[in-house]
Amino acid sequence: MRELAEAADVSPSQLRYWERKGYIQSEQTQENSSHKYQLATLFQVMGIKYYLDEGYTLPVAVAKEDERRNQMKDFQRFIVDRVFDLEATKEGTRIDLGPLAENPKKSVEAIVKEDDHVELRLFDTK
């Protein structure tokens, strides 16, 4: 718990309170043994602290962090399902996002240019 508190810049008493309220979870092998946290919990605690520092109440900060985590899960699902190929080109990194649902003869690609600008393009599927 101490390591998590230090890494996330919160107090151990905050962590205990958040755990009692059910906002975060730890694993304990025995009663009164040290709390063990998953890496994801560190990011969750850091997110909650961020929203608290922005002036939100604890329940709102937890809700906002939950929403952010759900959005990240959706984004991960998008990456897993839709990135068909990555390739370095003269223009930048080409990301093949696959065919359009309503027109499978057309596919979408994203070109990430050196200036971090992203262009989306349609191309004919082979």
mmCIF file of C-alpha atoms in Angstrom:
data_model
loop_
_atom_site.group_PDB
_atom_site.id
_atom_site.type_symbol
_atom_site.label_atom_id
_atom_site.label_comp_id
_atom_site.label_asym_id
_atom_site.label_seq_id
_atom_site.Cartn_x
_atom_site.Cartn_y
_atom_site.Cartn_z
ATOM 1 C CA MET A 1 0.000 0.000 0.000
ATOM 2 C CA ARG A 2 2.837 2.365 0.857
ATOM 3 C CA GLU A 3 4.433 1.860 -2.569
ATOM 4 C CA LEU A 4 1.142 2.500 -4.345
ATOM 5 C CA ALA A 5 0.534 5.615 -2.267
ATOM 6 C CA GLU A 6 3.995 6.958 -3.097
ATOM 7 C CA ALA A 7 3.742 6.128 -6.798
ATOM 8 C CA ALA A 8 0.322 7.789 -7.134
ATOM 9 C CA ASP A 9 1.091 10.680 -4.756
ATOM 10 C CA VAL A 10 -1.796 9.918 -2.404
ATOM 11 C CA SER A 11 -1.803 8.979 1.262
ATOM 12 C CA PRO A 12 -2.186 5.408 2.526
ATOM 13 C CA SER A 13 -5.236 6.560 4.497
ATOM 14 C CA GLN A 14 -6.846 7.723 1.234
ATOM 15 C CA LEU A 15 -6.219 4.298 -0.281
ATOM 16 C CA ARG A 16 -7.712 2.539 2.743
ATOM 17 C CA TYR A 17 -10.779 4.774 2.556
ATOM 18 C CA TRP A 18 -11.174 4.242 -1.206
ATOM 19 C CA GLU A 19 -10.878 0.507 -0.694
ATOM 20 C CA ARG A 20 -13.490 0.502 2.095
ATOM 21 C CA LYS A 21 -15.841 2.442 -0.207
ATOM 22 C CA GLY A 22 -15.251 -0.124 -2.983
ATOM 23 C CA TYR A 23 -13.588 2.334 -5.373
ATOM 24 C CA ILE A 24 -10.396 0.233 -5.601
ATOM 25 C CA GLN A 25 -9.588 -3.392 -4.776
ATOM 26 C CA SER A 26 -6.521 -5.155 -3.437
ATOM 27 C CA GLU A 27 -5.588 -8.761 -2.983
ATOM 28 C CA GLN A 28 -4.775 -10.085 0.484
ATOM 29 C CA THR A 29 -3.731 -13.669 1.070
ATOM 30 C CA GLN A 30 -4.371 -13.488 4.826
ATOM 31 C CA GLU A 31 -6.209 -11.138 7.120
ATOM 32 C CA ASN A 32 -3.919 -8.324 8.327
ATOM 33 C CA SER A 33 -1.360 -9.119 5.600
ATOM 34 C CA SER A 34 -0.049 -6.462 3.251
ATOM 35 C CA HIS A 35 -2.270 -5.300 0.426
ATOM 36 C CA LYS A 36 -1.205 -6.241 -3.091
ATOM 37 C CA TYR A 37 -2.430 -4.165 -6.020
ATOM 38 C CA GLN A 38 -2.482 -4.830 -9.728
ATOM 39 C CA LEU A 39 -0.731 -2.412 -12.080
ATOM 40 C CA ALA A 40 -4.140 -1.363 -13.412
ATOM 41 C CA THR A 41 -5.024 -0.169 -9.906
ATOM 42 C CA LEU A 42 -2.049 2.216 -9.967
ATOM 43 C CA PHE A 43 -3.419 3.811 -13.131
ATOM 44 C CA GLN A 44 -6.918 3.887 -11.647
ATOM 45 C CA VAL A 45 -5.654 5.629 -8.488
ATOM 46 C CA MET A 46 -3.638 8.099 -10.559
ATOM 47 C CA GLY A 47 -6.749 8.870 -12.612
ATOM 48 C CA ILE A 48 -8.900 9.404 -9.529
ATOM 49 C CA LYS A 49 -6.234 11.701 -8.067
ATOM 50 C CA TYR A 50 -6.067 13.650 -11.327
ATOM 51 C CA TYR A 51 -9.804 14.365 -11.196
ATOM 52 C CA LEU A 52 -9.624 15.226 -7.493
ATOM 53 C CA ASP A 53 -6.834 17.693 -8.264
ATOM 54 C CA GLU A 54 -9.084 19.193 -10.953
ATOM 55 C CA GLY A 55 -11.619 19.968 -8.211
ATOM 56 C CA TYR A 56 -14.115 17.122 -8.555
ATOM 57 C CA THR A 57 -15.599 15.379 -5.544
ATOM 58 C CA LEU A 58 -14.464 11.819 -4.859
ATOM 59 C CA PRO A 59 -17.623 10.130 -6.233
ATOM 60 C CA VAL A 60 -17.466 12.230 -9.421
ATOM 61 C CA ALA A 61 -13.707 11.609 -9.771
ATOM 62 C CA VAL A 62 -14.293 7.855 -9.485
ATOM 63 C CA ALA A 63 -17.117 8.004 -12.037
ATOM 64 C CA LYS A 64 -14.981 10.024 -14.457
ATOM 65 C CA GLU A 65 -12.090 7.581 -14.070
ATOM 66 C CA ASP A 66 -14.442 4.635 -14.648
ATOM 67 C CA GLU A 67 -15.718 6.329 -17.805
ATOM 68 C CA ARG A 68 -12.151 6.957 -19.007
ATOM 69 C CA ARG A 69 -11.207 3.320 -18.366
ATOM 70 C CA ASN A 70 -14.261 2.114 -20.299
ATOM 71 C CA GLN A 71 -13.338 4.399 -23.189
ATOM 72 C CA MET A 72 -9.800 2.978 -23.155
ATOM 73 C CA LYS A 73 -11.212 -0.554 -23.287
ATOM 74 C CA ASP A 74 -13.302 0.473 -26.305
ATOM 75 C CA PHE A 75 -10.229 2.010 -27.930
ATOM 76 C CA GLN A 76 -8.208 -1.160 -27.299
ATOM 77 C CA ARG A 77 -11.012 -3.214 -28.849
ATOM 78 C CA PHE A 78 -10.948 -0.884 -31.884
ATOM 79 C CA ILE A 79 -7.179 -1.333 -32.285
ATOM 80 C CA VAL A 80 -7.394 -5.121 -31.991
ATOM 81 C CA ASP A 81 -10.345 -5.398 -34.386
ATOM 82 C CA ARG A 82 -9.525 -2.726 -36.957
ATOM 83 C CA VAL A 83 -5.752 -2.471 -37.414
ATOM 84 C CA PHE A 84 -5.018 -4.865 -40.254
ATOM 85 C CA ASP A 85 -1.495 -3.705 -41.112
ATOM 86 C CA LEU A 86 1.127 -1.103 -40.215
ATOM 87 C CA GLU A 87 3.824 -0.114 -42.654
ATOM 88 C CA ALA A 88 6.508 2.564 -42.857
ATOM 89 C CA THR A 89 6.268 4.542 -46.097
ATOM 90 C CA LYS A 90 7.901 7.675 -47.511
ATOM 91 C CA GLU A 91 4.832 9.651 -46.416
ATOM 92 C CA GLY A 92 4.820 8.302 -42.852
ATOM 93 C CA THR A 93 3.307 5.318 -41.073
ATOM 94 C CA ARG A 94 0.446 3.729 -43.014
ATOM 95 C CA ILE A 95 -2.246 2.027 -40.927
ATOM 96 C CA ASP A 96 -4.700 -0.205 -42.793
ATOM 97 C CA LEU A 97 -8.052 0.011 -40.995
ATOM 98 C CA GLY A 98 -9.745 -2.516 -43.265
ATOM 99 C CA PRO A 99 -12.799 -2.536 -45.490
ATOM 100 C CA LEU A 100 -15.926 -0.438 -45.115
ATOM 101 C CA ALA A 101 -18.935 -2.398 -43.842
ATOM 102 C CA GLU A 102 -21.269 -0.990 -46.498
ATOM 103 C CA ASN A 103 -18.720 -1.239 -49.338
ATOM 104 C CA PRO A 104 -16.156 -4.042 -48.827
ATOM 105 C CA LYS A 105 -14.428 -3.095 -52.107
ATOM 106 C CA LYS A 106 -13.179 0.079 -50.376
ATOM 107 C CA SER A 107 -10.845 0.179 -47.388
ATOM 108 C CA VAL A 108 -9.691 2.948 -45.068
ATOM 109 C CA GLU A 109 -6.102 3.808 -44.321
ATOM 110 C CA ALA A 110 -4.591 6.352 -41.983
ATOM 111 C CA ILE A 111 -1.277 8.008 -42.772
ATOM 112 C CA VAL A 112 0.550 9.347 -39.707
ATOM 113 C CA LYS A 113 2.965 11.947 -41.039
ATOM 114 C CA GLU A 114 6.226 13.064 -39.465
ATOM 115 C CA ASP A 115 4.573 16.265 -38.187
ATOM 116 C CA ASP A 116 2.054 13.993 -36.355
ATOM 117 C CA HIS A 117 -0.699 15.063 -38.737
ATOM 118 C CA VAL A 118 -3.039 12.169 -39.617
ATOM 119 C CA GLU A 119 -4.808 11.791 -42.952
ATOM 120 C CA LEU A 120 -7.580 9.283 -43.639
ATOM 121 C CA ARG A 121 -7.938 7.921 -47.157
ATOM 122 C CA LEU A 122 -10.137 5.473 -49.025
ATOM 123 C CA PHE A 123 -8.484 2.948 -51.316
ATOM 124 C CA ASP A 124 -9.649 0.064 -53.454
ATOM 125 C CA THR A 125 -9.414 -3.323 -51.753
ATOM 126 C CA LYS A 126 -7.342 -5.827 -53.682
#
